[in-house]
Structures are given as C-alpha cells and as structure tokens.
Amino acid sequence: MEKKNKMKPEHFLMPGCMFIGMGIGFIFNLIPVGLLIGMGTGFLATAIYIMYNSKNSTDGKTI
C-alpha cells in the first residue's frame, strides 16, 4: 500500500498562531508573553477545528 502524505490544516494552526504571537510580542517587546498567548490560541484553535470537523465528517470517525 502506498502511504499518502496529506497536509492537514490543523497541522499549521499551532505554529501559525505561535508566529503571530511572537510578532505581537516583538511589537510590545514582550516576546515570551506573545509566544505563550500564541501557544494558547493555537491549542484552542486546533481543538475547535478538530471538534468541528469530527462532527461534520461523513466517514464516522471521531477524534
């Protein structure tokens, strides 16, 4: 069997939010605070995305 390498959007939510938080931290000269806010936002965004897609999936799979 051939293994498919799918790039899923939820794999990009966490690092994307961390980079946004880091950028905001650079603006206010509080990089660690920005990274922590970005990490928290990334975890929440990933959880919400997975929960929303597991409810709307047609294949019957859940988290």
mmCIF file with all atom_site columns, C-alpha atoms in Angstrom:
data_model
loop_
_atom_site.group_PDB
_atom_site.id
_atom_site.type_symbol
_atom_site.label_atom_id
_atom_site.label_alt_id
_atom_site.label_comp_id
_atom_site.label_asym_id
_atom_site.label_entity_id
_atom_site.label_seq_id
_atom_site.pdbx_PDB_ins_code
_atom_site.Cartn_x
_atom_site.Cartn_y
_atom_site.Cartn_z
_atom_site.occupancy
_atom_site.B_iso_or_equiv
_atom_site.pdbx_formal_charge
_atom_site.auth_seq_id
_atom_site.auth_comp_id
_atom_site.auth_asym_id
_atom_site.auth_atom_id
_atom_site.pdbx_PDB_model_num
ATOM 1  C CA . MET A 1 1  ? 0.000   0.000  0.000  1.00 0.00 ? 1  MET A CA 1
ATOM 2  C CA . GLU A 1 2  ? 1.098   3.480  -0.765 1.00 0.00 ? 2  GLU A CA 1
ATOM 3  C CA . LYS A 1 3  ? 1.255   5.851  2.165  1.00 0.00 ? 3  LYS A CA 1
ATOM 4  C CA . LYS A 1 4  ? -0.295  9.211  1.360  1.00 0.00 ? 4  LYS A CA 1
ATOM 5  C CA . ASN A 1 5  ? 1.275   12.290 2.866  1.00 0.00 ? 5  ASN A CA 1
ATOM 6  C CA . LYS A 1 6  ? -1.664  14.602 3.448  1.00 0.00 ? 6  LYS A CA 1
ATOM 7  C CA . MET A 1 7  ? -1.012  18.092 4.683  1.00 0.00 ? 7  MET A CA 1
ATOM 8  C CA . LYS A 1 8  ? -3.896  18.849 7.016  1.00 0.00 ? 8  LYS A CA 1
ATOM 9  C CA . PRO A 1 9  ? -4.828  22.400 8.040  1.00 0.00 ? 9  PRO A CA 1
ATOM 10 C CA . GLU A 1 10 ? -4.778  21.545 11.741 1.00 0.00 ? 10 GLU A CA 1
ATOM 11 C CA . HIS A 1 11 ? -1.037  20.881 11.469 1.00 0.00 ? 11 HIS A CA 1
ATOM 12 C CA . PHE A 1 12 ? -0.486  24.538 10.611 1.00 0.00 ? 12 PHE A CA 1
ATOM 13 C CA . LEU A 1 13 ? -2.701  26.167 13.244 1.00 0.00 ? 13 LEU A CA 1
ATOM 14 C CA . MET A 1 14 ? -0.297  25.795 16.167 1.00 0.00 ? 14 MET A CA 1
ATOM 15 C CA . PRO A 1 15 ? 2.885   27.123 14.524 1.00 0.00 ? 15 PRO A CA 1
ATOM 16 C CA . GLY A 1 16 ? 0.918   29.832 12.741 1.00 0.00 ? 16 GLY A CA 1
ATOM 17 C CA . CYS A 1 17 ? -0.557  31.111 15.989 1.00 0.00 ? 17 CYS A CA 1
ATOM 18 C CA . MET A 1 18 ? 2.849   30.938 17.669 1.00 0.00 ? 18 MET A CA 1
ATOM 19 C CA . PHE A 1 19 ? 4.439   33.068 14.948 1.00 0.00 ? 19 PHE A CA 1
ATOM 20 C CA . ILE A 1 20 ? 1.603   35.596 15.153 1.00 0.00 ? 20 ILE A CA 1
ATOM 21 C CA . GLY A 1 21 ? 2.037   35.724 18.934 1.00 0.00 ? 21 GLY A CA 1
ATOM 22 C CA . MET A 1 22 ? 5.784   36.140 18.537 1.00 0.00 ? 22 MET A CA 1
ATOM 23 C CA . GLY A 1 23 ? 5.238   39.016 16.117 1.00 0.00 ? 23 GLY A CA 1
ATOM 24 C CA . ILE A 1 24 ? 2.888   40.718 18.566 1.00 0.00 ? 24 ILE A CA 1
ATOM 25 C CA . GLY A 1 25 ? 5.451   40.104 21.302 1.00 0.00 ? 25 GLY A CA 1
ATOM 26 C CA . PHE A 1 26 ? 8.124   41.825 19.183 1.00 0.00 ? 26 PHE A CA 1
ATOM 27 C CA . ILE A 1 27 ? 5.870   44.863 18.779 1.00 0.00 ? 27 ILE A CA 1
ATOM 28 C CA . PHE A 1 28 ? 5.400   45.243 22.543 1.00 0.00 ? 28 PHE A CA 1
ATOM 29 C CA . ASN A 1 29 ? 8.921   43.997 23.428 1.00 0.00 ? 29 ASN A CA 1
ATOM 30 C CA . LEU A 1 30 ? 7.394   41.048 25.331 1.00 0.00 ? 30 LEU A CA 1
ATOM 31 C CA . ILE A 1 31 ? 8.346   38.046 23.189 1.00 0.00 ? 31 ILE A CA 1
ATOM 32 C CA . PRO A 1 32 ? 7.802   35.301 25.836 1.00 0.00 ? 32 PRO A CA 1
ATOM 33 C CA . VAL A 1 33 ? 4.341   36.636 26.642 1.00 0.00 ? 33 VAL A CA 1
ATOM 34 C CA . GLY A 1 34 ? 3.471   36.765 22.943 1.00 0.00 ? 34 GLY A CA 1
ATOM 35 C CA . LEU A 1 35 ? 4.654   33.186 22.440 1.00 0.00 ? 35 LEU A CA 1
ATOM 36 C CA . LEU A 1 36 ? 2.580   31.921 25.361 1.00 0.00 ? 36 LEU A CA 1
ATOM 37 C CA . ILE A 1 37 ? -0.502  33.721 24.083 1.00 0.00 ? 37 ILE A CA 1
ATOM 38 C CA . GLY A 1 38 ? 0.167   32.290 20.613 1.00 0.00 ? 38 GLY A CA 1
ATOM 39 C CA . MET A 1 39 ? 0.551   28.766 22.012 1.00 0.00 ? 39 MET A CA 1
ATOM 40 C CA . GLY A 1 40 ? -2.692  29.012 23.971 1.00 0.00 ? 40 GLY A CA 1
ATOM 41 C CA . THR A 1 41 ? -4.518  30.357 20.952 1.00 0.00 ? 41 THR A CA 1
ATOM 42 C CA . GLY A 1 42 ? -3.016  27.629 18.769 1.00 0.00 ? 42 GLY A CA 1
ATOM 43 C CA . PHE A 1 43 ? -4.112  24.834 21.105 1.00 0.00 ? 43 PHE A CA 1
ATOM 44 C CA . LEU A 1 44 ? -7.639  26.239 21.296 1.00 0.00 ? 44 LEU A CA 1
ATOM 45 C CA . ALA A 1 45 ? -7.856  26.786 17.539 1.00 0.00 ? 45 ALA A CA 1
ATOM 46 C CA . THR A 1 46 ? -6.647  23.244 16.839 1.00 0.00 ? 46 THR A CA 1
ATOM 47 C CA . ALA A 1 47 ? -9.115  21.728 19.317 1.00 0.00 ? 47 ALA A CA 1
ATOM 48 C CA . ILE A 1 48 ? -12.023 23.728 17.896 1.00 0.00 ? 48 ILE A CA 1
ATOM 49 C CA . TYR A 1 49 ? -11.053 22.828 14.328 1.00 0.00 ? 49 TYR A CA 1
ATOM 50 C CA . ILE A 1 50 ? -10.812 19.104 15.117 1.00 0.00 ? 50 ILE A CA 1
ATOM 51 C CA . MET A 1 51 ? -14.084 19.093 17.090 1.00 0.00 ? 51 MET A CA 1
ATOM 52 C CA . TYR A 1 52 ? -15.923 20.963 14.335 1.00 0.00 ? 52 TYR A CA 1
ATOM 53 C CA . ASN A 1 53 ? -14.637 18.663 11.590 1.00 0.00 ? 53 ASN A CA 1
ATOM 54 C CA . SER A 1 54 ? -15.276 15.461 13.557 1.00 0.00 ? 54 SER A CA 1
ATOM 55 C CA . LYS A 1 55 ? -18.937 16.455 13.978 1.00 0.00 ? 55 LYS A CA 1
ATOM 56 C CA . ASN A 1 56 ? -19.319 17.268 10.294 1.00 0.00 ? 56 ASN A CA 1
ATOM 57 C CA . SER A 1 57 ? -17.364 14.338 8.870  1.00 0.00 ? 57 SER A CA 1
ATOM 58 C CA . THR A 1 58 ? -19.214 11.736 6.847  1.00 0.00 ? 58 THR A CA 1
ATOM 59 C CA . ASP A 1 59 ? -16.852 8.827  7.457  1.00 0.00 ? 59 ASP A CA 1
ATOM 60 C CA . GLY A 1 60 ? -17.981 8.280  11.057 1.00 0.00 ? 60 GLY A CA 1
ATOM 61 C CA . LYS A 1 61 ? -14.553 8.839  12.579 1.00 0.00 ? 61 LYS A CA 1
ATOM 62 C CA . THR A 1 62 ? -14.171 10.940 15.678 1.00 0.00 ? 62 THR A CA 1
ATOM 63 C CA . ILE A 1 63 ? -11.169 12.406 17.404 1.00 0.00 ? 63 ILE A CA 1
#
